[in-house]
GROMACS .gro file of N, CA, C and O in nm:
model
  280
    1MET      N    1   8.897   8.612  11.012
    1MET     CA    2   8.799   8.636  10.908
    1MET      C    3   8.850   8.571  10.780
    1MET      O    4   8.970   8.564  10.758
    2GLN      N    5   8.758   8.524  10.696
    2GLN     CA    6   8.797   8.463  10.570
    2GLN      C    7   8.729   8.533  10.454
    2GLN      O    8   8.625   8.599  10.470
    3GLY      N    9   8.788   8.518  10.337
    3GLY     CA   10   8.732   8.572  10.215
    3GLY      C   11   8.785   8.495  10.095
    3GLY      O   12   8.859   8.398  10.110
    4THR      N   13   8.747   8.542   9.977
    4THR     CA   14   8.789   8.480   9.851
    4THR      C   15   8.854   8.586   9.765
    4THR      O   16   8.802   8.698   9.752
    5VAL      N   17   8.969   8.552   9.704
    5VAL     CA   18   9.040   8.648   9.620
    5VAL      C   19   8.953   8.684   9.500
    5VAL      O   20   8.907   8.597   9.426
    6ARG      N   21   8.930   8.813   9.483
    6ARG     CA   22   8.855   8.863   9.367
    6ARG      C   23   8.951   8.912   9.260
    6ARG      O   24   8.934   8.883   9.143
    7THR      N   25   9.052   8.991   9.301
    7THR     CA   26   9.152   9.040   9.207
    7THR      C   27   9.289   9.034   9.274
    7THR      O   28   9.299   9.040   9.396
    8TYR      N   29   9.392   9.020   9.192
    8TYR     CA   30   9.530   9.025   9.241
    8TYR      C   31   9.619   9.070   9.127
    8TYR      O   32   9.613   9.016   9.017
    9ASP      N   33   9.703   9.171   9.153
    9ASP     CA   34   9.799   9.222   9.056
    9ASP      C   35   9.939   9.189   9.108
    9ASP      O   36   9.982   9.245   9.209
   10ALA      N   37  10.008   9.098   9.041
   10ALA     CA   38  10.140   9.055   9.086
   10ALA      C   39  10.242   9.169   9.081
   10ALA      O   40  10.337   9.170   9.158
   11GLY      N   41  10.222   9.265   8.992
   11GLY     CA   42  10.315   9.377   8.982
   11GLY      C   43  10.310   9.469   9.102
   11GLY      O   44  10.414   9.512   9.153
   12THR      N   45  10.190   9.497   9.150
   12THR     CA   46  10.176   9.586   9.265
   12THR      C   47  10.159   9.509   9.395
   12THR      O   48  10.162   9.569   9.503
   13ARG      N   49  10.137   9.377   9.385
   13ARG     CA   50  10.113   9.291   9.500
   13ARG      C   51   9.993   9.337   9.582
   13ARG      O   52   9.992   9.331   9.703
   14SER      N   53   9.893   9.384   9.512
   14SER     CA   54   9.770   9.431   9.577
   14SER      C   55   9.651   9.372   9.504
   14SER      O   56   9.664   9.315   9.396
   15GLY      N   57   9.533   9.387   9.564
   15GLY     CA   58   9.414   9.334   9.501
   15GLY      C   59   9.294   9.354   9.590
   15GLY      O   60   9.290   9.446   9.672
   16SER      N   61   9.198   9.262   9.578
   16SER     CA   62   9.078   9.271   9.661
   16SER      C   63   9.025   9.132   9.691
   16SER      O   64   9.055   9.036   9.620
   17VAL      N   65   8.948   9.124   9.798
   17VAL     CA   66   8.884   8.999   9.838
   17VAL      C   67   8.736   9.024   9.858
   17VAL      O   68   8.693   9.136   9.887
   18LEU      N   69   8.659   8.918   9.840
   18LEU     CA   70   8.516   8.923   9.871
   18LEU      C   71   8.493   8.847  10.000
   18LEU      O   72   8.534   8.730  10.013
   19LEU      N   73   8.429   8.913  10.096
   19LEU     CA   74   8.391   8.846  10.220
   19LEU      C   75   8.269   8.759  10.192
   19LEU      O   76   8.203   8.774  10.089
   20ASP      N   77   8.238   8.671  10.282
   20ASP     CA   78   8.125   8.579  10.262
   20ASP      C   79   7.992   8.652  10.250
   20ASP      O   80   7.898   8.600  10.190
   21ASP      N   81   7.983   8.774  10.304
   21ASP     CA   82   7.858   8.851  10.292
   21ASP      C   83   7.852   8.935  10.164
   21ASP      O   84   7.760   9.011  10.144
   22GLY      N   85   7.954   8.920  10.076
   22GLY     CA   86   7.956   8.991   9.949
   22GLY      C   87   8.030   9.124   9.952
   22GLY      O   88   8.046   9.188   9.848
   23THR      N   89   8.078   9.166  10.068
   23THR     CA   90   8.154   9.291  10.080
   23THR      C   91   8.290   9.275  10.015
   23THR      O   92   8.358   9.175  10.039
   24GLU      N   93   8.329   9.371   9.935
   24GLU     CA   94   8.461   9.369   9.872
   24GLU      C   95   8.555   9.459   9.952
   24GLU      O   96   8.522   9.573   9.983
   25LEU      N   97   8.673   9.405   9.988
   25LEU     CA   98   8.774   9.481  10.060
   25LEU      C   99   8.904   9.479   9.983
   25LEU      O  100   8.950   9.372   9.941
   26PRO      N  101   8.968   9.594   9.964
   26PRO     CA  102   9.098   9.596   9.897
   26PRO      C  103   9.210   9.562   9.996
   26PRO      O  104   9.195   9.579  10.117
   27PHE      N  105   9.321   9.512   9.944
   27PHE     CA  106   9.441   9.494  10.026
   27PHE      C  107   9.559   9.550   9.949
   27PHE      O  108   9.560   9.554   9.827
   28ASP      N  109   9.660   9.595  10.024
   28ASP     CA  110   9.778   9.655   9.962
   28ASP      C  111   9.898   9.562   9.975
   28ASP      O  112   9.890   9.454  10.033
   29ALA      N  113  10.012   9.606   9.920
   29ALA     CA  114  10.133   9.525   9.920
   29ALA      C  115  10.182   9.497  10.062
   29ALA      O  116  10.237   9.391  10.090
   30GLU      N  117  10.160   9.591  10.153
   30GLU     CA  118  10.202   9.572  10.292
   30GLU      C  119  10.126   9.456  10.356
   30GLU      O  120  10.186   9.373  10.425
   31ALA      N  121   9.996   9.447  10.335
   31ALA     CA  122   9.917   9.337  10.389
   31ALA      C  123   9.958   9.205  10.324
   31ALA      O  124   9.965   9.102  10.392
   32PHE      N  125   9.986   9.208  10.195
   32PHE     CA  126  10.030   9.088  10.123
   32PHE      C  127  10.163   9.038  10.180
   32PHE      O  128  10.178   8.920  10.211
   33ALA      N  129  10.259   9.128  10.199
   33ALA     CA  130  10.391   9.091  10.251
   33ALA      C  131  10.381   9.038  10.394
   33ALA      O  132  10.456   8.947  10.430
   34ALA      N  133  10.291   9.091  10.473
   34ALA     CA  134  10.277   9.048  10.612
   34ALA      C  135  10.232   8.903  10.623
   34ALA      O  136  10.259   8.837  10.724
   35GLY      N  137  10.167   8.852  10.519
   35GLY     CA  138  10.120   8.713  10.521
   35GLY      C  139  10.222   8.613  10.471
   35GLY      O  140  10.198   8.493  10.476
   36GLY      N  141  10.336   8.659  10.420
   36GLY     CA  142  10.442   8.569  10.374
   36GLY      C  143  10.411   8.497  10.244
   36GLY      O  144  10.469   8.393  10.216
   37LEU      N  145  10.324   8.552  10.163
   37LEU     CA  146  10.286   8.487  10.037
   37LEU      C  147  10.375   8.532   9.922
   37LEU      O  148  10.441   8.635   9.929
   38ARG      N  149  10.373   8.453   9.816
   38ARG     CA  150  10.443   8.490   9.693
   38ARG      C  151  10.348   8.512   9.578
   38ARG      O  152  10.381   8.579   9.481
   39LEU      N  153  10.227   8.456   9.586
   39LEU     CA  154  10.133   8.462   9.475
   39LEU      C  155   9.992   8.432   9.526
   39LEU      O  156   9.976   8.358   9.622
   40LEU      N  157   9.893   8.492   9.462
   40LEU     CA  158   9.753   8.458   9.486
   40LEU      C  159   9.686   8.434   9.352
   40LEU      O  160   9.730   8.488   9.251
   41ARG      N  161   9.578   8.354   9.354
   41ARG     CA  162   9.501   8.329   9.232
   41ARG      C  163   9.355   8.362   9.259
   41ARG      O  164   9.305   8.348   9.372
   42PHE      N  165   9.287   8.403   9.155
   42PHE     CA  166   9.144   8.430   9.163
   42PHE      C  167   9.072   8.309   9.222
   42PHE      O  168   9.099   8.196   9.185
   43GLY      N  169   8.985   8.334   9.318
   43GLY     CA  170   8.905   8.228   9.376
   43GLY      C  171   8.965   8.158   9.496
   43GLY      O  172   8.898   8.076   9.559
   44GLN      N  173   9.091   8.187   9.530
   44GLN     CA  174   9.151   8.123   9.647
   44GLN      C  175   9.086   8.174   9.774
   44GLN      O  176   9.053   8.291   9.787
   45ARG      N  177   9.070   8.084   9.871
   45ARG     CA  178   9.021   8.122  10.003
   45ARG      C  179   9.140   8.172  10.085
   45ARG      O  180   9.249   8.113  10.080
   46VAL      N  181   9.119   8.280  10.156
   46VAL     CA  182   9.227   8.341  10.234
   46VAL      C  183   9.178   8.378  10.374
   46VAL      O  184   9.059   8.399  10.396
   47ASN      N  185   9.272   8.384  10.467
   47ASN     CA  186   9.248   8.437  10.601
   47ASN      C  187   9.289   8.583  10.600
   47ASN      O  188   9.390   8.620  10.536
   48LEU      N  189   9.214   8.665  10.672
   48LEU     CA  190   9.240   8.808  10.676
   48LEU      C  191   9.245   8.857  10.820
   48LEU      O  192   9.168   8.811  10.903
   49ALA      N  193   9.334   8.951  10.845
   49ALA     CA  194   9.329   9.028  10.969
   49ALA      C  195   9.292   9.169  10.928
   49ALA      O  196   9.353   9.227  10.837
   50VAL      N  197   9.189   9.223  10.992
   50VAL     CA  198   9.137   9.356  10.956
   50VAL      C  199   9.149   9.447  11.076
   50VAL      O  200   9.111   9.409  11.188
   51ASP      N  201   9.202   9.567  11.055
   51ASP     CA  202   9.210   9.667  11.161
   51ASP      C  203   9.069   9.712  11.194
   51ASP      O  204   8.995   9.759  11.106
   52GLY      N  205   9.030   9.699  11.320
   52GLY     CA  206   8.894   9.733  11.361
   52GLY      C  207   8.860   9.880  11.348
   52GLY      O  208   8.745   9.916  11.328
   53ASP      N  209   8.959   9.966  11.360
   53ASP     CA  210   8.933  10.110  11.352
   53ASP      C  211   8.918  10.160  11.209
   53ASP      O  212   8.832  10.242  11.180
   54THR      N  213   9.004  10.109  11.119
   54THR     CA  214   9.004  10.160  10.982
   54THR      C  215   8.934  10.068  10.883
   54THR      O  216   8.901  10.111  10.773
   55GLY      N  217   8.917   9.940  10.918
   55GLY     CA  218   8.859   9.844  10.826
   55GLY      C  219   8.957   9.798  10.719
   55GLY      O  220   8.921   9.729  10.626
   56ARG      N  221   9.084   9.836  10.735
   56ARG     CA  222   9.190   9.802  10.639
   56ARG      C  223   9.242   9.661  10.667
   56ARG      O  224   9.263   9.623  10.781
   57ILE      N  225   9.263   9.583  10.560
   57ILE     CA  226   9.325   9.452  10.574
   57ILE      C  227   9.472   9.474  10.607
   57ILE      O  228   9.543   9.544  10.536
   58THR      N  229   9.516   9.413  10.718
   58THR     CA  230   9.656   9.429  10.761
   58THR      C  231   9.740   9.306  10.728
   58THR      O  232   9.861   9.316  10.716
   59VAL      N  233   9.674   9.191  10.715
   59VAL     CA  234   9.744   9.066  10.679
   59VAL      C  235   9.650   8.984  10.593
   59VAL      O  236   9.531   8.973  10.622
   60ILE      N  237   9.705   8.925  10.488
   60ILE     CA  238   9.630   8.829  10.406
   60ILE      C  239   9.719   8.708  10.385
   60ILE      O  240   9.838   8.721  10.353
   61THR      N  241   9.664   8.589  10.408
   61THR     CA  242   9.739   8.466  10.388
   61THR      C  243   9.642   8.355  10.348
   61THR      O  244   9.520   8.373  10.357
   62LEU      N  245   9.693   8.243  10.303
   62LEU     CA  246   9.608   8.133  10.260
   62LEU      C  247   9.527   8.079  10.377
   62LEU      O  248   9.572   8.084  10.492
   63SER      N  249   9.411   8.027  10.348
   63SER     CA  250   9.322   7.977  10.454
   63SER      C  251   9.382   7.859  10.529
   63SER      O  252   9.342   7.829  10.641
   64THR      N  253   9.479   7.791  10.469
   64THR     CA  254   9.545   7.678  10.535
   64THR      C  255   9.660   7.722  10.625
   64THR      O  256   9.716   7.640  10.698
   65PHE      N  257   9.698   7.850  10.620
   65PHE     CA  258   9.804   7.905  10.703
   65PHE      C  259   9.744   7.981  10.820
   65PHE      O  260   9.643   8.050  10.803
   66PRO      N  261   9.806   7.975  10.937
   66PRO     CA  262   9.757   8.056  11.047
   66PRO      C  263   9.796   8.203  11.028
   66PRO      O  264   9.896   8.232  10.963
   67LEU      N  265   9.716   8.291  11.082
   67LEU     CA  266   9.752   8.432  11.081
   67LEU      C  267   9.867   8.452  11.178
   67LEU      O  268   9.870   8.390  11.285
   68PRO      N  269   9.964   8.539  11.145
   68PRO     CA  270  10.074   8.564  11.238
   68PRO      C  271  10.021   8.631  11.365
   68PRO      O  272   9.922   8.704  11.360
   69PRO      N  273  10.088   8.608  11.478
   69PRO     CA  274  10.043   8.673  11.601
   69PRO      C  275  10.058   8.824  11.591
   69PRO      O  276  10.149   8.874  11.525
   70ARG      N  277   9.969   8.893  11.657
   70ARG     CA  278   9.973   9.041  11.654
   70ARG      C  279  10.059   9.092  11.766
   70ARG      O  280  10.066   9.054  11.870
   0.00000   0.00000   0.00000
């Protein structure tokens, strides 16, 4: 799944993304760390892995990077 960074707080390493259908999903520091990133900027396209049961983002990484295997 892909989305666009809406917010990102470097201090907490958390933020939110907008999906292509306009849905906003938050992500936490754990999802950020799982993607191996150091920084995000507003408007960047990202790849997301979402837990099907909870709807929680489990991994966020740049759209040019592959998602890590589960």
